[in-house]
XYZ file of C-alpha atoms in Angstrom:
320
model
C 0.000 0.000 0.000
C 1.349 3.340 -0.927
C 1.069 5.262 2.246
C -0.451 8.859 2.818
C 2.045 11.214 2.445
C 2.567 14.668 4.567
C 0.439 16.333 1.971
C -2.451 13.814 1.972
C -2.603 14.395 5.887
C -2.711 18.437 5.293
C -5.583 17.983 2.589
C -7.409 15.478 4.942
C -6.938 17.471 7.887
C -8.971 20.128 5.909
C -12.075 17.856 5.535
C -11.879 16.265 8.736
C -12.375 20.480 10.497
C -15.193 21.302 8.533
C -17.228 18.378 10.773
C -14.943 19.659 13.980
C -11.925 20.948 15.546
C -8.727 19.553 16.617
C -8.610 17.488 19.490
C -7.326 18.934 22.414
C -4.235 17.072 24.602
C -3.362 17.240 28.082
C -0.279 16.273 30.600
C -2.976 15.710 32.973
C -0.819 16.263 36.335
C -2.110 13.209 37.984
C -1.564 10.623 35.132
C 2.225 12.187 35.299
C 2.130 11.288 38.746
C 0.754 7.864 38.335
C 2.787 7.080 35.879
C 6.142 8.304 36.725
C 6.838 10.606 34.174
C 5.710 12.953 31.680
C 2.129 11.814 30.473
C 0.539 13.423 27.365
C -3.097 12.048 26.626
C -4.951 12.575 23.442
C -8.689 13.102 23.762
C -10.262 11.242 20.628
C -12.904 11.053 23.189
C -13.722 14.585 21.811
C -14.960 14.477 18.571
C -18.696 14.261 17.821
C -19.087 10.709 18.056
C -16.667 10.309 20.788
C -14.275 8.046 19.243
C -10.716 8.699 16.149
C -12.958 6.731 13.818
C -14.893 9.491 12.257
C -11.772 11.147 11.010
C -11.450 8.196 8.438
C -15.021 7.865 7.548
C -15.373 11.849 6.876
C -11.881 11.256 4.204
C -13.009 7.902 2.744
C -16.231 9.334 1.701
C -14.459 13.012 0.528
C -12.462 10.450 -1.904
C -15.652 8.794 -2.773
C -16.965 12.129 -4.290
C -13.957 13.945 -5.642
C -13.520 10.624 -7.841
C -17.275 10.812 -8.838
C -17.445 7.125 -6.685
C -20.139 7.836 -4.297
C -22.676 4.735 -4.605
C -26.360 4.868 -2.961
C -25.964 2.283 -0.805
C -22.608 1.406 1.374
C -22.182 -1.343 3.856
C -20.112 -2.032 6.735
C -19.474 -3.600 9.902
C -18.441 -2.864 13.422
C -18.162 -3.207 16.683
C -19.429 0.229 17.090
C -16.838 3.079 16.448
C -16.205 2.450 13.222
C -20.273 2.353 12.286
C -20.399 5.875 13.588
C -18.092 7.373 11.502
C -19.739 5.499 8.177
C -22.944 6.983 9.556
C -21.871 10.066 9.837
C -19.993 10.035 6.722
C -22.615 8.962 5.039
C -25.928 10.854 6.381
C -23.169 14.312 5.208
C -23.257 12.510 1.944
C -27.059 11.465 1.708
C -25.842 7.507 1.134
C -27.973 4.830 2.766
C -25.877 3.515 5.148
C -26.524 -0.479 6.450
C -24.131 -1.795 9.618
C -23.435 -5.134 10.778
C -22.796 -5.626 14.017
C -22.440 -8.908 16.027
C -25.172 -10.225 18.702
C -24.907 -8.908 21.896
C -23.081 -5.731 20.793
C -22.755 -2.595 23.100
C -26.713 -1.490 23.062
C -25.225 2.317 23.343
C -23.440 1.802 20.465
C -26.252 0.571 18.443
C -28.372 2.822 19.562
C -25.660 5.813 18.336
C -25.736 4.472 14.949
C -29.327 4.299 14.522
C -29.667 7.953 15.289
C -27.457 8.640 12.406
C -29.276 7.353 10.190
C -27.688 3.822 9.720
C -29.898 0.577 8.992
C -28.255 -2.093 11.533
C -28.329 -6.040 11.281
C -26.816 -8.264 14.279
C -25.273 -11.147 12.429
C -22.807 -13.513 14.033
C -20.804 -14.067 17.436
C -18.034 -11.568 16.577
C -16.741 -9.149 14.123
C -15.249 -11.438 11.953
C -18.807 -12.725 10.897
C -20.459 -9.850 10.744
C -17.635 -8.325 8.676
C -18.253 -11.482 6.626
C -21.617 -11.319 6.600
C -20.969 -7.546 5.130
C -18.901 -8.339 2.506
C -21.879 -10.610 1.020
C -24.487 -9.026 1.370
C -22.902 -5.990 -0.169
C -21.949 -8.123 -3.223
C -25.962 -9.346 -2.883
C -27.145 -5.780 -3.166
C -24.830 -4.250 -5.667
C -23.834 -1.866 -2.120
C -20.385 -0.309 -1.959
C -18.590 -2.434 1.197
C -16.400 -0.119 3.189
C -13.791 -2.022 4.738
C -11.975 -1.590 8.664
C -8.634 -1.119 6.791
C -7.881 0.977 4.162
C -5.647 3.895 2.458
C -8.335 6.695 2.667
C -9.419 5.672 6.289
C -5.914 5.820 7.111
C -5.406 9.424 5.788
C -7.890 10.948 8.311
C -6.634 8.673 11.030
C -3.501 10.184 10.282
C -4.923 13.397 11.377
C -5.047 12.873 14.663
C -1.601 11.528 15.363
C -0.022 14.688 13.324
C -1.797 16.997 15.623
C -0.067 14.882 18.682
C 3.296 15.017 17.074
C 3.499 18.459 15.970
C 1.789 19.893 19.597
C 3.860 17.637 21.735
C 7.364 17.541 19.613
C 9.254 16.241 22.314
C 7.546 13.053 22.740
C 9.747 9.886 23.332
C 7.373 6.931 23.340
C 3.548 6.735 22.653
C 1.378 3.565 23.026
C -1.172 2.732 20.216
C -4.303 0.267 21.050
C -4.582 -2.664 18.170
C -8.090 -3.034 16.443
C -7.765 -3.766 12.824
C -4.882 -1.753 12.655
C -5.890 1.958 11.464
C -4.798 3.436 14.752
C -1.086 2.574 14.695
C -0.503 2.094 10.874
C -1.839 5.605 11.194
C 0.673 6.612 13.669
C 3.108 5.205 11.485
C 1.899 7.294 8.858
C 2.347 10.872 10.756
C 5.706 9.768 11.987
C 7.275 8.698 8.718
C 5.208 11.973 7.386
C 7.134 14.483 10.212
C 10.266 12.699 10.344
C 9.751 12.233 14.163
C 11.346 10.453 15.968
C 8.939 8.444 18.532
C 9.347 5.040 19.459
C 5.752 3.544 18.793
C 4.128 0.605 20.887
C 1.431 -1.403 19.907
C -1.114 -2.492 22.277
C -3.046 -5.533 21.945
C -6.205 -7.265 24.265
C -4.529 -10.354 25.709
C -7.890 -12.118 25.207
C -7.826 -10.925 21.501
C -3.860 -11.609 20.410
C -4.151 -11.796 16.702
C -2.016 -8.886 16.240
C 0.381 -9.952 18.479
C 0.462 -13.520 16.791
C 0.668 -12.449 13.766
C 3.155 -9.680 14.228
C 5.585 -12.917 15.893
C 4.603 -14.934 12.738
C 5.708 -12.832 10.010
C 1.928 -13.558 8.556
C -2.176 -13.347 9.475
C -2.481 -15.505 12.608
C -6.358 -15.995 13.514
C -6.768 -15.804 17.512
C -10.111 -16.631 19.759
C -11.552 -13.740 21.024
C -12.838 -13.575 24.822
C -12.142 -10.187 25.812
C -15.252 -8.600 27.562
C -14.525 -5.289 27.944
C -12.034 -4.350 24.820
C -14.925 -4.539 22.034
C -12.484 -2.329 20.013
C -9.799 -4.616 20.273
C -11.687 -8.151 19.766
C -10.388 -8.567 16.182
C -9.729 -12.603 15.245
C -7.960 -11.771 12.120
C -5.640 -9.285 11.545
C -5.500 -7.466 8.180
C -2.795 -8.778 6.095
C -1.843 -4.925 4.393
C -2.501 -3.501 8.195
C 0.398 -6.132 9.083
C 2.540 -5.879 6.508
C 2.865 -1.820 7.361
C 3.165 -2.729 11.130
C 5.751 -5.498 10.548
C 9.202 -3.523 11.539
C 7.895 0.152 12.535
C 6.298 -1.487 15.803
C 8.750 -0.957 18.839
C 7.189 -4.010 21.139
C 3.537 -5.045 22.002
C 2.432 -5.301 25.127
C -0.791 -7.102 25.619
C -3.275 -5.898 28.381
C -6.060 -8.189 30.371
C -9.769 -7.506 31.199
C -8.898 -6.773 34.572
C -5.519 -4.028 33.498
C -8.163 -2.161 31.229
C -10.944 -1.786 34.106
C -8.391 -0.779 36.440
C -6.995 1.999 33.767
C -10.647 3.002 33.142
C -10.839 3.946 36.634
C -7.613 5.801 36.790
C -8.602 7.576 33.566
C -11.655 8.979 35.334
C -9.818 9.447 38.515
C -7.340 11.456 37.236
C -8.799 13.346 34.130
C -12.965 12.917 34.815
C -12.978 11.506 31.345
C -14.872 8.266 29.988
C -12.622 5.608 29.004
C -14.185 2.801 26.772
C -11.935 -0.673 26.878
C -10.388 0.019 23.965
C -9.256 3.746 25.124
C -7.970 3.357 28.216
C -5.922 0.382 26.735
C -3.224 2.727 25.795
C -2.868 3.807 29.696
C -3.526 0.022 30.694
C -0.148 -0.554 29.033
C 1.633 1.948 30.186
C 1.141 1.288 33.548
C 2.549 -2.639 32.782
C 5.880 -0.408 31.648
C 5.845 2.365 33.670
C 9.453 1.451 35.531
C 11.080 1.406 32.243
C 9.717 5.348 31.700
C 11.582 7.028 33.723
C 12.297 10.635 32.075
C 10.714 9.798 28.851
C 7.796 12.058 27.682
C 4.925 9.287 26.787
C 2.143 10.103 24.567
C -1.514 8.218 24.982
C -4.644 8.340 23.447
C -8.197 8.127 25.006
C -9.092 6.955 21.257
C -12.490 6.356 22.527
C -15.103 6.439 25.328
C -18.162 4.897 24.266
C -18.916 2.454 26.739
C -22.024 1.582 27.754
C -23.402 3.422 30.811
C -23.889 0.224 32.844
C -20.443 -1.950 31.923
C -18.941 1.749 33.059
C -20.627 2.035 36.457
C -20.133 -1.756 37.303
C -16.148 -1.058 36.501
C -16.460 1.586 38.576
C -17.645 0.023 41.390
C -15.086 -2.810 41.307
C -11.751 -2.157 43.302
């Protein structure tokens, strides 16, 4: 895959602030204490449906209609972040918009979608069968299939990661959560794009290790899924051109349990009042499991998301 360049980001960055403003980010003074050292977080939380993903769905869809593309119909699927941003994309664009989403997904989530507009079907256990599930009924329909992974996702993805580098120069180290991959291959992206220097670490859901597996493998590794609060990070198969730009640029990965997530959710909201989802406080979650090997670096996070239902939220509160 040819990979966005410094321009690409620039353009994109222009579509992405017509729908909202850059993202603010903090050295909250209790997550430096926490952690030991100088803690930078990155509030994806912020934007309008309260998770990175809309970034790529507002570029994907701007490359849709400057190449004449844009079809009546797309389809997707998701675990919920990722269906926002098509919605949202989508209602801008006036496309009928049709999710998949596994049984049993987040009901807040759901319900999110729906109010943008967006048709959803529960179809399988897990993402990987509703993503199948997508990819034929779009070929049933004659629907445009938007895919997790791709080249003009990763463009406004990139946005958010060249706002972090260029506000926060001096960072040494930032930690990335693992999905299907347009997170870090974004913050690959920026990095190669400013010529900075940051070490980057991937971080996976030790109940979801595909990434991890695969990464070790040198090819796609499919790995059970039992995670039950990471929904953004229960991915069974990685994407093979999501890999093959992680292979090499990806310092370490550190994999994070049920249990290091919840606790980091609670810090999160300890120390900044802000909601964590699994997925977004994984970032923390793993930076905690390093912390002794920080000392004096400047680490960069991101709160990449915080839609979590309210009553998973105030039962991980409530644990200790």
């Amino acid at each position: 895959m040819h990979l966005p360049s410094l321009q690409d980001i620039e353009d994109s960055a222009q579509v992405v602030y017509r729908a909202f403003a850059a993202t603010p980010q903090y050295a909250w003074p209790l997550l430096t204490q926490k952690l030991g050292t100088t803690c930078w977080l990155k509030h994806e939380n912020h934007t309008p449906v309260g998770a990175f993903k809309i970034r790529g769905g507002l570029t994907y869809f701007d490359q849709l209609a400057r190449s004449k593309a844009l079809p009546s119909e797309v389809i997707s699927a998701t675990r919920g972040n990722h269906g926002q941003s098509i919605g949202w994309a989508a209602r801008d664009h006036g496309v009928r918009c049709t999710i998949i989403v596994p049984h049993g997904n987040s009901v807040e989530k759901n319900a999110a979608m729906r109010a943008l507009g967006a048709t959803l079907i529960e179809h399988g256990t897990d993402f990987q069968e509703s993503r199948e599930y997508a990819i034929a009924l779009a070929q049933q329909r004659g629907a445009h299939m938007v895919p997790s992974f791709h080249r003009d996702l990763l463009r406004g993805v990139s946005t958010y990661w060249w706002e972090l580098f260029k506000a926060v120069p001096q960072l040494d180290v930032v930690y990335v959560p693992i999905g299907q991959g347009s997170g870090a291959c974004s913050a690959i992206v920026a990095k190669r794009a400013l010529g900075h220097r940051v070490h980057i670490v991937g971080v996976v859901s030790a109940h979801a290790t595909t990434y991890a597996d695969s990464l070790a493998a040198g090819r796609v590794v499919e790995a059970p899924v039992t995670t039950q609060l990471a929904d953004g990070m229960a991915c069974r198969v990685a994407d093979a051109e999501a890999l093959q730009i992680l292979q090499g640029e990806i310092d370490h990965i550190v994999q994070v349990t049920d249990a290091d997530v919840a606790q980091a959710m609670r810090d999160l909201f300890a120390c900044t009042h802000n909601v964590a989802e699994g997925a977004g406080a994984a970032a923390f979650a793993a930076a905690m499991k390093e912390r002794h090997t920080l000392k004096g670096l400047t680490v960069g996070l991101t709160l990449c998301g915080g839609n979590v239902d309210s009553e998973v939220f105030a039962r991980v509160l409530s644990e200790t």
